[in-house]
mmCIF file of C-alpha atoms in Angstrom:
data_model
loop_
_atom_site.group_PDB
_atom_site.id
_atom_site.type_symbol
_atom_site.label_atom_id
_atom_site.label_comp_id
_atom_site.label_asym_id
_atom_site.label_seq_id
_atom_site.Cartn_x
_atom_site.Cartn_y
_atom_site.Cartn_z
ATOM 1 C CA UNK A 151 -48.122 -15.257 0.195
ATOM 2 C CA UNK A 152 -44.022 -15.974 1.079
ATOM 3 C CA UNK A 153 -41.499 -14.091 -0.335
ATOM 4 C CA UNK A 154 -38.185 -14.383 -0.841
ATOM 5 C CA UNK A 155 -35.799 -11.732 -1.503
ATOM 6 C CA UNK A 156 -33.933 -12.152 -4.895
ATOM 7 C CA UNK A 157 -30.511 -9.938 -5.467
ATOM 8 C CA UNK A 158 -28.774 -9.921 -8.428
ATOM 9 C CA UNK A 159 -24.846 -8.882 -8.468
ATOM 10 C CA UNK A 160 -22.164 -8.530 -11.346
ATOM 11 C CA UNK A 161 -18.883 -6.772 -10.748
ATOM 12 C CA UNK A 162 -19.975 -3.547 -11.925
ATOM 13 C CA UNK A 163 -23.406 -3.347 -9.796
ATOM 14 C CA UNK A 164 -26.568 -4.737 -8.527
ATOM 15 C CA UNK A 165 -28.894 -5.753 -11.118
ATOM 16 C CA UNK A 166 -31.791 -6.794 -9.623
ATOM 17 C CA UNK A 167 -33.066 -6.401 -6.110
ATOM 18 C CA UNK A 168 -36.945 -7.550 -5.249
ATOM 19 C CA UNK A 169 -39.537 -9.632 -3.062
ATOM 20 C CA UNK A 170 -40.532 -12.290 -5.050
ATOM 21 C CA UNK A 171 -42.571 -15.285 -5.370
ATOM 22 C CA UNK A 172 -40.180 -18.040 -7.019
ATOM 23 C CA UNK A 173 -36.961 -17.705 -8.604
ATOM 24 C CA UNK A 174 -35.991 -20.246 -11.597
ATOM 25 C CA UNK A 175 -32.467 -20.354 -12.750
ATOM 26 C CA UNK A 176 -30.702 -22.217 -14.750
ATOM 27 C CA UNK A 177 -28.426 -24.106 -12.545
ATOM 28 C CA UNK A 178 -25.194 -26.288 -13.705
ATOM 29 C CA UNK A 179 -26.720 -29.592 -13.570
ATOM 30 C CA UNK A 180 -30.477 -28.879 -14.932
ATOM 31 C CA UNK A 181 -32.694 -25.845 -14.079
ATOM 32 C CA UNK A 182 -33.733 -25.373 -10.628
ATOM 33 C CA UNK A 183 -37.038 -23.500 -8.963
ATOM 34 C CA UNK A 184 -36.523 -21.936 -5.322
ATOM 35 C CA UNK A 185 -39.755 -21.242 -3.341
ATOM 36 C CA UNK A 186 -39.500 -19.236 0.089
ATOM 37 C CA UNK A 187 -38.144 -21.661 2.636
ATOM 38 C CA UNK A 188 -35.672 -23.703 0.643
ATOM 39 C CA UNK A 189 -32.661 -25.211 2.245
ATOM 40 C CA UNK A 190 -29.466 -23.113 2.040
ATOM 41 C CA UNK A 191 -27.700 -24.106 -1.115
ATOM 42 C CA UNK A 192 -24.983 -23.070 -3.256
ATOM 43 C CA UNK A 193 -24.678 -24.058 -7.079
ATOM 44 C CA UNK A 194 -23.079 -22.544 -10.270
ATOM 45 C CA UNK A 195 -25.464 -21.799 -12.658
ATOM 46 C CA UNK A 196 -25.075 -22.122 -16.415
ATOM 47 C CA UNK A 197 -26.022 -19.223 -19.341
ATOM 48 C CA UNK A 198 -29.292 -19.096 -19.417
ATOM 49 C CA UNK A 199 -32.794 -17.751 -19.036
ATOM 50 C CA UNK A 200 -33.581 -16.745 -15.454
ATOM 51 C CA UNK A 201 -37.080 -16.492 -14.308
ATOM 52 C CA UNK A 202 -38.759 -14.744 -11.537
ATOM 53 C CA UNK A 203 -42.683 -14.421 -10.506
ATOM 54 C CA UNK A 204 -43.184 -11.248 -8.628
ATOM 55 C CA UNK A 205 -46.834 -9.950 -7.391
ATOM 56 C CA UNK A 206 -48.277 -12.530 -9.848
ATOM 57 C CA UNK A 207 -46.555 -10.954 -12.978
ATOM 58 C CA UNK A 208 -43.348 -13.503 -14.702
ATOM 59 C CA UNK A 209 -40.662 -11.696 -15.350
ATOM 60 C CA UNK A 210 -37.377 -12.561 -17.262
ATOM 61 C CA UNK A 211 -33.523 -11.853 -17.539
ATOM 62 C CA UNK A 212 -30.581 -13.299 -18.966
ATOM 63 C CA UNK A 213 -27.537 -14.224 -16.891
ATOM 64 C CA UNK A 214 -24.014 -15.954 -18.131
ATOM 65 C CA UNK A 215 -22.679 -18.236 -15.741
ATOM 66 C CA UNK A 216 -22.202 -16.967 -11.989
ATOM 67 C CA UNK A 217 -23.460 -18.397 -8.398
ATOM 68 C CA UNK A 218 -26.314 -18.865 -6.807
ATOM 69 C CA UNK A 219 -26.846 -18.948 -3.004
ATOM 70 C CA UNK A 220 -29.704 -19.619 -1.509
ATOM 71 C CA UNK A 221 -29.551 -18.500 2.507
ATOM 72 C CA UNK A 222 -32.468 -17.835 4.846
ATOM 73 C CA UNK A 223 -35.220 -15.898 2.862
ATOM 74 C CA UNK A 224 -32.844 -14.527 0.623
ATOM 75 C CA UNK A 225 -30.967 -15.696 -2.931
ATOM 76 C CA UNK A 226 -27.815 -14.102 -4.455
ATOM 77 C CA UNK A 227 -27.093 -14.342 -7.478
ATOM 78 C CA UNK A 228 -23.423 -13.999 -8.221
ATOM 79 C CA UNK A 229 -23.324 -13.052 -11.851
ATOM 80 C CA UNK A 230 -20.560 -12.822 -14.847
ATOM 81 C CA UNK A 231 -22.984 -10.761 -16.869
ATOM 82 C CA UNK A 232 -27.017 -10.225 -16.044
ATOM 83 C CA UNK A 233 -29.145 -8.113 -17.664
ATOM 84 C CA UNK A 234 -32.794 -7.305 -17.206
ATOM 85 C CA UNK A 235 -34.925 -8.193 -20.026
ATOM 86 C CA UNK A 236 -35.707 -4.658 -21.171
ATOM 87 C CA UNK A 237 -31.716 -3.906 -21.007
ATOM 88 C CA UNK A 238 -30.937 -6.298 -24.168
ATOM 89 C CA UNK A 239 -29.717 -5.018 -27.087
ATOM 90 C CA UNK A 240 -31.214 -7.024 -30.026
ATOM 91 C CA UNK A 241 -29.468 -5.797 -32.699
ATOM 92 C CA UNK A 242 -26.161 -6.634 -30.540
ATOM 93 C CA UNK A 243 -27.124 -10.027 -29.712
ATOM 94 C CA UNK A 244 -28.623 -10.538 -33.733
ATOM 95 C CA UNK A 245 -25.298 -9.898 -35.000
ATOM 96 C CA UNK A 246 -23.464 -12.202 -32.216
ATOM 97 C CA UNK A 247 -25.744 -14.868 -33.365
ATOM 98 C CA UNK A 248 -24.907 -14.645 -37.341
ATOM 99 C CA UNK A 249 -21.152 -14.592 -35.908
ATOM 100 C CA UNK A 250 -20.940 -17.443 -33.946
ATOM 101 C CA UNK A 251 -23.577 -19.556 -36.746
ATOM 102 C CA UNK A 252 -21.406 -18.565 -39.323
ATOM 103 C CA UNK A 253 -17.984 -19.647 -37.682
ATOM 104 C CA UNK A 254 -19.732 -23.102 -36.744
ATOM 105 C CA UNK A 255 -20.684 -23.510 -40.131
ATOM 106 C CA UNK A 256 -16.983 -23.012 -41.524
ATOM 107 C CA UNK A 257 -15.515 -26.064 -39.976
ATOM 108 C CA UNK A 258 -11.833 -24.520 -39.888
ATOM 109 C CA UNK A 259 -9.897 -26.259 -37.832
ATOM 110 C CA UNK A 260 -8.158 -22.943 -35.756
ATOM 111 C CA UNK A 261 -11.681 -21.992 -35.324
ATOM 112 C CA UNK A 262 -12.154 -22.773 -31.256
ATOM 113 C CA UNK A 263 -15.345 -24.212 -31.427
ATOM 114 C CA UNK A 264 -16.591 -24.883 -27.335
ATOM 115 C CA UNK A 265 -16.134 -21.138 -27.958
ATOM 116 C CA UNK A 266 -18.125 -20.393 -30.676
ATOM 117 C CA UNK A 267 -20.557 -22.646 -29.603
ATOM 118 C CA UNK A 268 -20.896 -20.745 -25.816
ATOM 119 C CA UNK A 269 -21.709 -17.370 -27.806
ATOM 120 C CA UNK A 270 -24.308 -18.892 -30.405
ATOM 121 C CA UNK A 271 -25.770 -20.150 -27.128
ATOM 122 C CA UNK A 272 -25.846 -17.332 -25.153
ATOM 123 C CA UNK A 273 -27.210 -14.760 -28.046
ATOM 124 C CA UNK A 274 -30.001 -16.767 -28.264
ATOM 125 C CA UNK A 275 -30.796 -17.085 -24.833
ATOM 126 C CA UNK A 276 -31.138 -13.193 -24.756
ATOM 127 C CA UNK A 277 -32.875 -13.429 -28.083
ATOM 128 C CA UNK A 278 -35.592 -15.740 -26.166
ATOM 129 C CA UNK A 279 -35.710 -13.253 -22.885
ATOM 130 C CA UNK A 280 -36.382 -10.180 -24.983
ATOM 131 C CA UNK A 281 -38.500 -11.327 -26.979
ATOM 132 C CA UNK A 282 -40.626 -12.749 -24.362
ATOM 133 C CA UNK A 283 -40.637 -9.445 -22.834
ATOM 134 C CA UNK A 284 -41.556 -7.291 -25.694
ATOM 135 C CA UNK A 285 -44.926 -9.771 -26.215
ATOM 136 C CA UNK A 286 -45.719 -9.024 -22.751
ATOM 137 C CA UNK A 287 -45.922 -5.271 -23.129
ATOM 138 C CA UNK A 288 -49.590 -3.123 -23.917
ATOM 139 C CA UNK A 289 -50.139 -2.750 -27.106
ATOM 140 C CA UNK A 290 -49.269 1.107 -27.513
ATOM 141 C CA UNK A 291 -52.591 3.084 -28.480
ATOM 142 C CA UNK B 268 14.393 46.731 -16.496
ATOM 143 C CA UNK B 269 11.971 44.168 -18.546
ATOM 144 C CA UNK B 270 10.443 45.776 -21.764
ATOM 145 C CA UNK B 271 6.647 46.570 -21.000
ATOM 146 C CA UNK B 272 5.449 44.880 -23.899
ATOM 147 C CA UNK B 273 7.241 41.532 -22.400
ATOM 148 C CA UNK B 274 5.614 41.902 -19.508
ATOM 149 C CA UNK B 275 2.236 41.668 -20.873
ATOM 150 C CA UNK B 276 2.965 39.203 -23.473
ATOM 151 C CA UNK B 277 4.172 36.729 -20.481
ATOM 152 C CA UNK B 278 0.991 37.505 -18.251
ATOM 153 C CA UNK B 279 -1.041 36.454 -21.555
ATOM 154 C CA UNK B 280 0.423 33.301 -21.889
ATOM 155 C CA UNK B 281 0.051 32.665 -17.838
ATOM 156 C CA UNK B 282 -3.405 33.153 -18.453
ATOM 157 C CA UNK B 283 -4.169 31.185 -20.992
ATOM 158 C CA UNK B 284 -2.073 28.034 -18.744
ATOM 159 C CA UNK B 285 -3.997 29.078 -15.790
ATOM 160 C CA UNK B 286 -7.580 28.439 -18.065
ATOM 161 C CA UNK B 287 -6.301 25.078 -19.335
ATOM 162 C CA UNK B 288 -4.800 23.833 -15.730
ATOM 163 C CA UNK B 289 -8.156 24.531 -14.948
ATOM 164 C CA UNK B 290 -10.601 22.806 -16.956
ATOM 165 C CA UNK B 291 -8.117 20.027 -16.502
ATOM 166 C CA UNK B 292 -8.887 19.985 -12.788
ATOM 167 C CA UNK B 293 -12.311 20.020 -13.561
ATOM 168 C CA UNK B 294 -12.518 17.568 -15.779
ATOM 169 C CA UNK B 295 -10.912 15.267 -13.391
ATOM 170 C CA UNK B 296 -12.944 16.322 -10.246
ATOM 171 C CA UNK B 297 -15.627 14.809 -12.244
ATOM 172 C CA UNK B 298 -13.875 11.522 -13.452
ATOM 173 C CA UNK B 299 -12.481 11.238 -9.864
ATOM 174 C CA UNK B 300 -15.976 11.122 -8.622
ATOM 175 C CA UNK B 301 -16.991 8.170 -11.433
ATOM 176 C CA UNK B 302 -14.390 6.377 -10.485
ATOM 177 C CA UNK B 303 -15.296 6.227 -6.997
ATOM 178 C CA UNK B 304 -18.826 5.853 -7.480
ATOM 179 C CA UNK B 305 -17.661 2.074 -9.512
ATOM 180 C CA UNK B 306 -15.589 1.467 -6.427
ATOM 181 C CA UNK B 307 -18.361 1.434 -4.448
ATOM 182 C CA UNK B 308 -20.467 -0.308 -6.734
ATOM 183 C CA UNK B 309 -17.817 -3.374 -7.152
ATOM 184 C CA UNK B 310 -18.150 -3.761 -3.423
ATOM 185 C CA UNK B 311 -21.466 -5.489 -2.870
ATOM 186 C CA UNK B 312 -19.691 -8.318 -5.486
ATOM 187 C CA UNK B 313 -16.428 -9.096 -4.048
ATOM 188 C CA UNK B 314 -17.901 -8.897 -0.296
ATOM 189 C CA UNK B 315 -20.439 -11.562 -0.935
ATOM 190 C CA UNK B 316 -17.612 -13.438 -2.710
ATOM 191 C CA UNK B 317 -15.507 -13.699 0.343
ATOM 192 C CA UNK B 318 -17.977 -14.456 1.931
ATOM 193 C CA UNK B 319 -18.850 -18.089 0.348
ATOM 194 C CA UNK B 320 -15.394 -18.440 0.084
ATOM 195 C CA UNK B 321 -14.704 -18.110 3.733
ATOM 196 C CA UNK B 322 -17.407 -20.405 4.056
ATOM 197 C CA UNK B 323 -15.606 -22.968 1.192
ATOM 198 C CA UNK B 324 -12.512 -22.716 3.176
ATOM 199 C CA UNK B 325 -14.222 -24.006 6.388
ATOM 200 C CA UNK B 326 -15.363 -26.835 4.730
ATOM 201 C CA UNK B 327 -13.865 -30.002 5.986
ATOM 202 C CA UNK B 328 -10.975 -31.188 3.289
ATOM 203 C CA UNK B 329 -12.439 -33.233 0.270
ATOM 204 C CA UNK B 330 -10.524 -35.605 -0.639
ATOM 205 C CA UNK B 331 -6.856 -34.592 -0.646
ATOM 206 C CA UNK B 332 -5.690 -32.272 -3.299
ATOM 207 C CA UNK B 333 -5.711 -28.872 -2.718
ATOM 208 C CA UNK B 334 -6.588 -26.527 -5.669
ATOM 209 C CA UNK B 335 -4.090 -25.119 -8.226
ATOM 210 C CA UNK B 336 -4.569 -21.659 -6.852
ATOM 211 C CA UNK B 337 -4.022 -22.843 -3.098
ATOM 212 C CA UNK B 338 -0.656 -24.511 -3.576
ATOM 213 C CA UNK B 339 2.658 -23.278 -2.182
ATOM 214 C CA UNK B 340 6.051 -23.634 -4.018
ATOM 215 C CA UNK B 341 8.925 -23.063 -3.342
ATOM 216 C CA UNK B 342 9.748 -19.693 -4.686
ATOM 217 C CA UNK B 343 11.902 -19.382 -8.104
ATOM 218 C CA UNK B 344 10.609 -17.236 -10.130
ATOM 219 C CA UNK B 345 8.127 -13.983 -9.077
ATOM 220 C CA UNK B 346 5.335 -12.218 -11.353
ATOM 221 C CA UNK B 347 4.497 -8.595 -10.094
ATOM 222 C CA UNK B 348 1.214 -7.030 -12.303
ATOM 223 C CA UNK B 349 2.145 -3.369 -12.249
ATOM 224 C CA UNK B 350 -0.761 -0.857 -12.437
ATOM 225 C CA UNK B 351 0.017 3.135 -13.470
ATOM 226 C CA UNK B 352 -1.676 5.371 -15.303
ATOM 227 C CA UNK B 353 -1.376 6.138 -19.044
ATOM 228 C CA UNK B 354 -1.155 10.011 -19.114
ATOM 229 C CA UNK B 355 1.138 11.950 -16.639
ATOM 230 C CA UNK B 356 0.238 15.524 -15.149
ATOM 231 C CA UNK B 357 -1.248 13.817 -12.216
ATOM 232 C CA UNK B 358 2.289 14.754 -9.455
ATOM 233 C CA UNK B 359 4.589 11.952 -8.011
ATOM 234 C CA UNK B 360 1.498 9.735 -8.451
ATOM 235 C CA UNK B 361 3.432 7.234 -11.245
ATOM 236 C CA UNK B 362 7.038 8.034 -9.946
ATOM 237 C CA UNK B 363 5.855 6.937 -7.149
ATOM 238 C CA UNK B 364 4.271 3.624 -7.949
ATOM 239 C CA UNK B 365 7.306 3.208 -10.039
ATOM 240 C CA UNK B 366 9.203 3.196 -7.184
ATOM 241 C CA UNK B 367 7.452 0.915 -4.734
ATOM 242 C CA UNK B 368 7.982 -1.974 -7.399
ATOM 243 C CA UNK B 369 11.338 -1.287 -8.615
ATOM 244 C CA UNK B 370 12.336 -1.342 -4.805
ATOM 245 C CA UNK B 371 10.703 -4.269 -4.527
ATOM 246 C CA UNK B 372 12.133 -6.285 -7.824
ATOM 247 C CA UNK B 373 15.620 -4.792 -6.279
ATOM 248 C CA UNK B 374 14.919 -6.592 -2.926
ATOM 249 C CA UNK B 375 14.723 -10.371 -4.522
ATOM 250 C CA UNK B 376 17.166 -13.095 -5.058
ATOM 251 C CA UNK B 377 15.412 -14.462 -8.229
ATOM 252 C CA UNK B 378 14.009 -13.429 -10.981
ATOM 253 C CA UNK B 379 10.727 -11.309 -11.368
ATOM 254 C CA UNK B 380 9.139 -10.171 -14.551
ATOM 255 C CA UNK B 381 6.346 -8.108 -14.838
ATOM 256 C CA UNK B 382 2.618 -7.752 -16.513
ATOM 257 C CA UNK B 383 2.385 -3.706 -16.942
ATOM 258 C CA UNK B 384 -0.932 -2.316 -16.969
ATOM 259 C CA UNK B 385 -0.690 1.632 -17.919
ATOM 260 C CA UNK B 386 2.029 2.622 -20.278
ATOM 261 C CA UNK B 387 3.626 5.106 -17.141
ATOM 262 C CA UNK B 388 4.635 1.691 -15.729
ATOM 263 C CA UNK B 389 5.491 0.279 -18.811
ATOM 264 C CA UNK B 390 7.765 2.697 -20.104
ATOM 265 C CA UNK B 391 9.298 2.757 -16.686
ATOM 266 C CA UNK B 392 10.841 -1.049 -17.362
ATOM 267 C CA UNK B 393 11.758 -1.193 -19.893
ATOM 268 C CA UNK B 394 13.565 1.843 -19.797
ATOM 269 C CA UNK B 395 15.646 -0.230 -17.353
ATOM 270 C CA UNK B 396 15.233 -2.950 -19.061
ATOM 271 C CA UNK B 397 13.310 -5.260 -16.856
ATOM 272 C CA UNK B 398 11.290 -8.415 -18.275
ATOM 273 C CA UNK B 399 7.928 -7.417 -19.504
ATOM 274 C CA UNK B 400 5.385 -10.876 -20.025
ATOM 275 C CA UNK B 401 2.852 -9.090 -21.279
ATOM 276 C CA UNK B 402 1.808 -5.491 -21.167
ATOM 277 C CA UNK B 403 -2.048 -3.600 -21.169
ATOM 278 C CA UNK B 404 -1.982 -0.672 -22.480
ATOM 279 C CA UNK B 405 -4.168 1.882 -22.492
ATOM 280 C CA UNK B 406 -6.395 1.089 -20.115
ATOM 281 C CA UNK B 407 -10.282 3.218 -20.733
ATOM 282 C CA UNK B 408 -11.584 5.157 -17.961
ATOM 283 C CA UNK B 409 -14.073 3.230 -17.192
ATOM 284 C CA UNK B 410 -13.347 -0.854 -17.523
ATOM 285 C CA UNK B 411 -15.855 -3.243 -17.082
ATOM 286 C CA UNK B 412 -15.004 -6.204 -15.334
ATOM 287 C CA UNK B 413 -14.739 -8.440 -18.778
ATOM 288 C CA UNK B 414 -11.501 -5.847 -19.549
ATOM 289 C CA UNK B 415 -9.402 -6.306 -17.013
ATOM 290 C CA UNK B 416 -10.358 -10.640 -17.234
ATOM 291 C CA UNK B 417 -7.309 -11.024 -20.120
ATOM 292 C CA UNK B 418 -4.628 -9.903 -17.614
ATOM 293 C CA UNK B 419 -5.976 -11.949 -14.995
ATOM 294 C CA UNK B 420 -6.034 -14.653 -17.333
ATOM 295 C CA UNK B 421 -2.269 -14.491 -18.084
ATOM 296 C CA UNK B 422 -1.167 -14.559 -14.596
ATOM 297 C CA UNK B 423 -3.278 -17.427 -13.534
ATOM 298 C CA UNK B 424 -1.831 -19.682 -16.314
ATOM 299 C CA UNK B 425 1.339 -18.739 -15.749
ATOM 300 C CA UNK B 426 0.881 -19.981 -12.324
ATOM 301 C CA UNK B 427 -0.880 -22.815 -12.916
ATOM 302 C CA UNK B 428 1.951 -23.859 -15.592
ATOM 303 C CA UNK B 429 4.460 -23.596 -13.304
ATOM 304 C CA UNK B 430 5.615 -20.367 -14.512
ATOM 305 C CA UNK B 431 5.862 -18.316 -11.659
ATOM 306 C CA UNK B 432 5.518 -19.222 -8.269
ATOM 307 C CA UNK B 433 4.432 -16.107 -6.479
ATOM 308 C CA UNK B 434 2.296 -13.419 -8.224
ATOM 309 C CA UNK B 435 2.144 -9.654 -6.329
ATOM 310 C CA UNK B 436 -0.370 -7.294 -6.721
ATOM 311 C CA UNK B 437 0.723 -3.249 -7.136
ATOM 312 C CA UNK B 438 -1.677 -0.595 -7.092
ATOM 313 C CA UNK B 439 -2.204 2.769 -6.072
ATOM 314 C CA UNK B 440 -4.431 2.737 -3.277
ATOM 315 C CA UNK B 441 -7.229 5.819 -3.111
ATOM 316 C CA UNK B 442 -6.985 6.863 0.545
ATOM 317 C CA UNK B 443 -8.586 10.238 0.266
ATOM 318 C CA UNK B 444 -8.675 13.221 -2.552
ATOM 319 C CA UNK B 445 -5.310 14.264 -1.307
ATOM 320 C CA UNK B 446 -3.618 10.561 -0.156
ATOM 321 C CA UNK B 447 -3.344 7.928 -2.611
ATOM 322 C CA UNK B 448 -0.621 5.269 -1.654
ATOM 323 C CA UNK B 449 1.356 3.206 -3.762
ATOM 324 C CA UNK B 450 0.468 -0.972 -2.342
ATOM 325 C CA UNK B 451 2.432 -4.261 -3.295
ATOM 326 C CA UNK B 452 -0.296 -7.409 -2.227
ATOM 327 C CA UNK B 453 0.456 -10.740 -2.472
ATOM 328 C CA UNK B 454 -2.514 -12.306 -5.306
ATOM 329 C CA UNK B 455 -1.146 -15.548 -5.275
ATOM 330 C CA UNK B 456 -1.323 -18.211 -4.023
ATOM 331 C CA UNK B 457 -4.532 -17.791 -2.323
ATOM 332 C CA UNK B 458 -4.464 -18.062 1.672
ATOM 333 C CA UNK B 459 -7.077 -19.830 2.870
ATOM 334 C CA UNK B 460 -6.738 -18.362 6.099
ATOM 335 C CA UNK B 461 -6.800 -14.858 4.875
ATOM 336 C CA UNK B 462 -10.953 -15.260 5.264
ATOM 337 C CA UNK B 463 -11.928 -15.061 8.414
ATOM 338 C CA UNK B 464 -14.506 -17.884 9.290
ATOM 339 C CA UNK B 465 -18.060 -16.626 9.564
ATOM 340 C CA UNK B 466 -20.989 -18.671 11.102
ATOM 341 C CA UNK B 467 -20.433 -21.761 9.252
ATOM 342 C CA UNK B 468 -23.858 -22.609 7.224
ATOM 343 C CA UNK B 469 -24.743 -26.388 6.477
ATOM 344 C CA UNK B 470 -24.745 -25.191 2.141
ATOM 345 C CA UNK B 471 -25.913 -28.113 -0.123
ATOM 346 C CA UNK B 472 -23.314 -27.736 -2.485
ATOM 347 C CA UNK B 473 -24.216 -28.628 -6.561
ATOM 348 C CA UNK B 474 -22.614 -29.965 -8.175
ATOM 349 C CA UNK B 475 -19.531 -30.442 -5.555
ATOM 350 C CA UNK B 476 -17.684 -28.228 -2.911
ATOM 351 C CA UNK B 477 -14.748 -28.381 -5.038
ATOM 352 C CA UNK B 478 -15.800 -27.961 -8.482
ATOM 353 C CA UNK B 479 -18.050 -24.426 -6.892
ATOM 354 C CA UNK B 480 -13.986 -23.682 -4.984
ATOM 355 C CA UNK B 481 -12.745 -24.621 -8.325
ATOM 356 C CA UNK B 482 -15.219 -22.087 -10.178
ATOM 357 C CA UNK B 483 -15.126 -19.321 -7.333
ATOM 358 C CA UNK B 484 -11.315 -18.874 -7.342
ATOM 359 C CA UNK B 485 -10.440 -17.689 -10.290
ATOM 360 C CA UNK B 486 -13.098 -15.000 -10.490
ATOM 361 C CA UNK B 487 -11.652 -13.749 -7.440
ATOM 362 C CA UNK B 488 -8.678 -13.034 -8.336
ATOM 363 C CA UNK B 489 -10.078 -11.297 -11.365
ATOM 364 C CA UNK B 490 -12.410 -9.422 -9.371
ATOM 365 C CA UNK B 491 -9.095 -8.200 -6.710
ATOM 366 C CA UNK B 492 -7.569 -7.495 -10.356
ATOM 367 C CA UNK B 493 -10.475 -5.693 -11.663
ATOM 368 C CA UNK B 494 -10.808 -3.753 -8.044
ATOM 369 C CA UNK B 495 -6.976 -3.007 -8.181
ATOM 370 C CA UNK B 496 -6.888 -0.814 -11.118
ATOM 371 C CA UNK B 497 -10.414 0.646 -10.035
ATOM 372 C CA UNK B 498 -8.560 1.897 -7.322
ATOM 373 C CA UNK B 499 -5.654 3.526 -9.137
ATOM 374 C CA UNK B 500 -8.288 5.002 -12.138
ATOM 375 C CA UNK B 501 -9.480 7.108 -8.747
ATOM 376 C CA UNK B 502 -6.388 7.825 -7.406
ATOM 377 C CA UNK B 503 -4.953 8.505 -11.225
ATOM 378 C CA UNK B 504 -7.445 11.386 -11.446
ATOM 379 C CA UNK B 505 -7.824 12.439 -7.532
ATOM 380 C CA UNK B 506 -4.431 13.012 -8.031
ATOM 381 C CA UNK B 507 -4.621 14.878 -11.087
ATOM 382 C CA UNK B 508 -6.917 17.127 -9.749
ATOM 383 C CA UNK B 509 -4.618 18.205 -6.828
ATOM 384 C CA UNK B 510 -1.660 18.683 -8.735
ATOM 385 C CA UNK B 511 -4.070 20.944 -12.037
ATOM 386 C CA UNK B 512 -5.424 23.126 -8.966
ATOM 387 C CA UNK B 513 -2.036 23.697 -7.738
ATOM 388 C CA UNK B 514 -0.663 24.303 -11.523
ATOM 389 C CA UNK B 515 -4.104 27.075 -11.255
ATOM 390 C CA UNK B 516 -2.785 28.526 -8.128
ATOM 391 C CA UNK B 517 1.064 28.916 -8.878
ATOM 392 C CA UNK B 518 -0.359 30.997 -12.242
ATOM 393 C CA UNK B 519 -2.350 33.162 -10.617
ATOM 394 C CA UNK B 520 0.179 33.915 -7.881
ATOM 395 C CA UNK B 521 2.683 34.294 -10.906
ATOM 396 C CA UNK B 522 -0.276 36.781 -13.169
ATOM 397 C CA UNK B 523 -0.708 38.872 -9.622
ATOM 398 C CA UNK B 524 2.919 39.146 -9.037
ATOM 399 C CA UNK B 525 3.479 39.962 -12.802
ATOM 400 C CA UNK B 526 0.679 42.564 -13.119
ATOM 401 C CA UNK B 527 2.811 44.250 -10.267
ATOM 402 C CA UNK B 528 5.429 44.658 -12.374
ATOM 403 C CA UNK B 529 3.761 45.521 -14.945
ATOM 404 C CA UNK B 530 1.739 48.552 -13.272
ATOM 405 C CA UNK B 531 5.324 49.540 -11.729
ATOM 406 C CA UNK B 532 7.110 49.928 -15.359
ATOM 407 C CA UNK B 533 4.190 51.741 -16.949
ATOM 408 C CA UNK B 534 4.562 54.809 -13.809
ATOM 409 C CA UNK B 535 7.393 54.185 -14.147
ATOM 410 C CA UNK B 536 7.269 55.388 -17.687
ATOM 411 C CA UNK B 537 4.571 58.019 -17.058
ATOM 412 C CA UNK B 538 6.465 59.695 -14.619
ATOM 413 C CA UNK B 539 9.864 59.549 -16.871
ATOM 414 C CA UNK B 540 7.453 61.296 -19.967
ATOM 415 C CA UNK B 541 6.113 63.867 -17.099
ATOM 416 C CA UNK B 542 9.717 64.298 -16.104
ATOM 417 C CA UNK B 543 10.893 64.870 -19.932
ATOM 418 C CA UNK B 544 7.951 67.415 -20.514
ATOM 419 C CA UNK B 545 8.187 69.395 -17.244
ATOM 420 C CA UNK B 546 11.997 69.643 -18.415
ATOM 421 C CA UNK B 547 10.861 71.157 -21.870
ATOM 422 C CA UNK B 548 9.016 73.280 -20.292
ATOM 423 C CA UNK B 549 11.467 74.899 -18.331
ATOM 424 C CA UNK B 550 14.511 75.516 -20.828
ATOM 425 C CA UNK B 551 12.177 77.130 -22.904
ATOM 426 C CA UNK B 552 10.863 80.027 -20.089
#
């Protein structure tokens, strides 16, 4: 089976570097899937879930915006923040979600609505990604 | 002749100083290693970013008007980002950086204001009555990119609002454990010629090359600032390690000297006592 090399890089570290069969990323103008032999592409991505299939197993990750580059048989994601599903701090994401919801509910003038909504979206995606990986984990004996 | 008791007390006090400096040396050594690893970990990201920028710069200019961060203006106002350490005891590190920035400021014919990062630089600049636009302190030993973005935010905003026309970044470059060099680089406006043009690949840009460029440039500035701070931290720790090693060596040397004096004084005392006893015996017989 044809494979593409996927690298997810942030300013602090290399988050992910594996050969995968397909990458599905949250592009700025809609979700996009990248298969091997894709044409060279440079796109911005928005906060969301990045899914990959590796050896027929689906993996899910959180990315909070950045860039995605396709070039030859390589996909590089330059992310502002990226977390693998098992790295997500669920408690923190929950807390962030509550905080954002409260802020939006307040309707006060001094609150930056766009920012609160962005925070809400980020925390929800994080929770969704974390939830997925939990389901897949085999039951403990 | 110094009394024996005082020499002994002094030896004890120097010994405890040597223990402290030894401990500080070891702490600085381990922090330095971590800081160096962090500089290395940031490298793939910044290299990739340079590559992408180089490719974008090679693009044929799309509809006229260039990005605000690329615009050159007549220089009427300069801003310097001045990165120093929060703490001292690291040799001439902070003094060198301060001197470098001060001589630069004095050379300029237009007003210069400062964005200081770290306590030492802020104290120095405010003592000499410099115009401080913003200060960031304390800086953690292991900053993440998000910890440093407010710094770049300030200068990017000032630049786009035309409050300043040139921005320089001053920090201590880490060359090796024993060498650190204060440097001052131009941060803004960005010179597109600085990116060496790599093989031109015909990308599909989404949504468009100019939008991607607009998003990429601020991140490039953020990355430069982040990198400067990481280098400064690595420099600070290695300078402290060397300074503390010298302090420990000096303390040990002093202990050796004092021990010698102490032994001499003790021997003299014993000889004197023996002479006294011998003298007593002679007079008795």
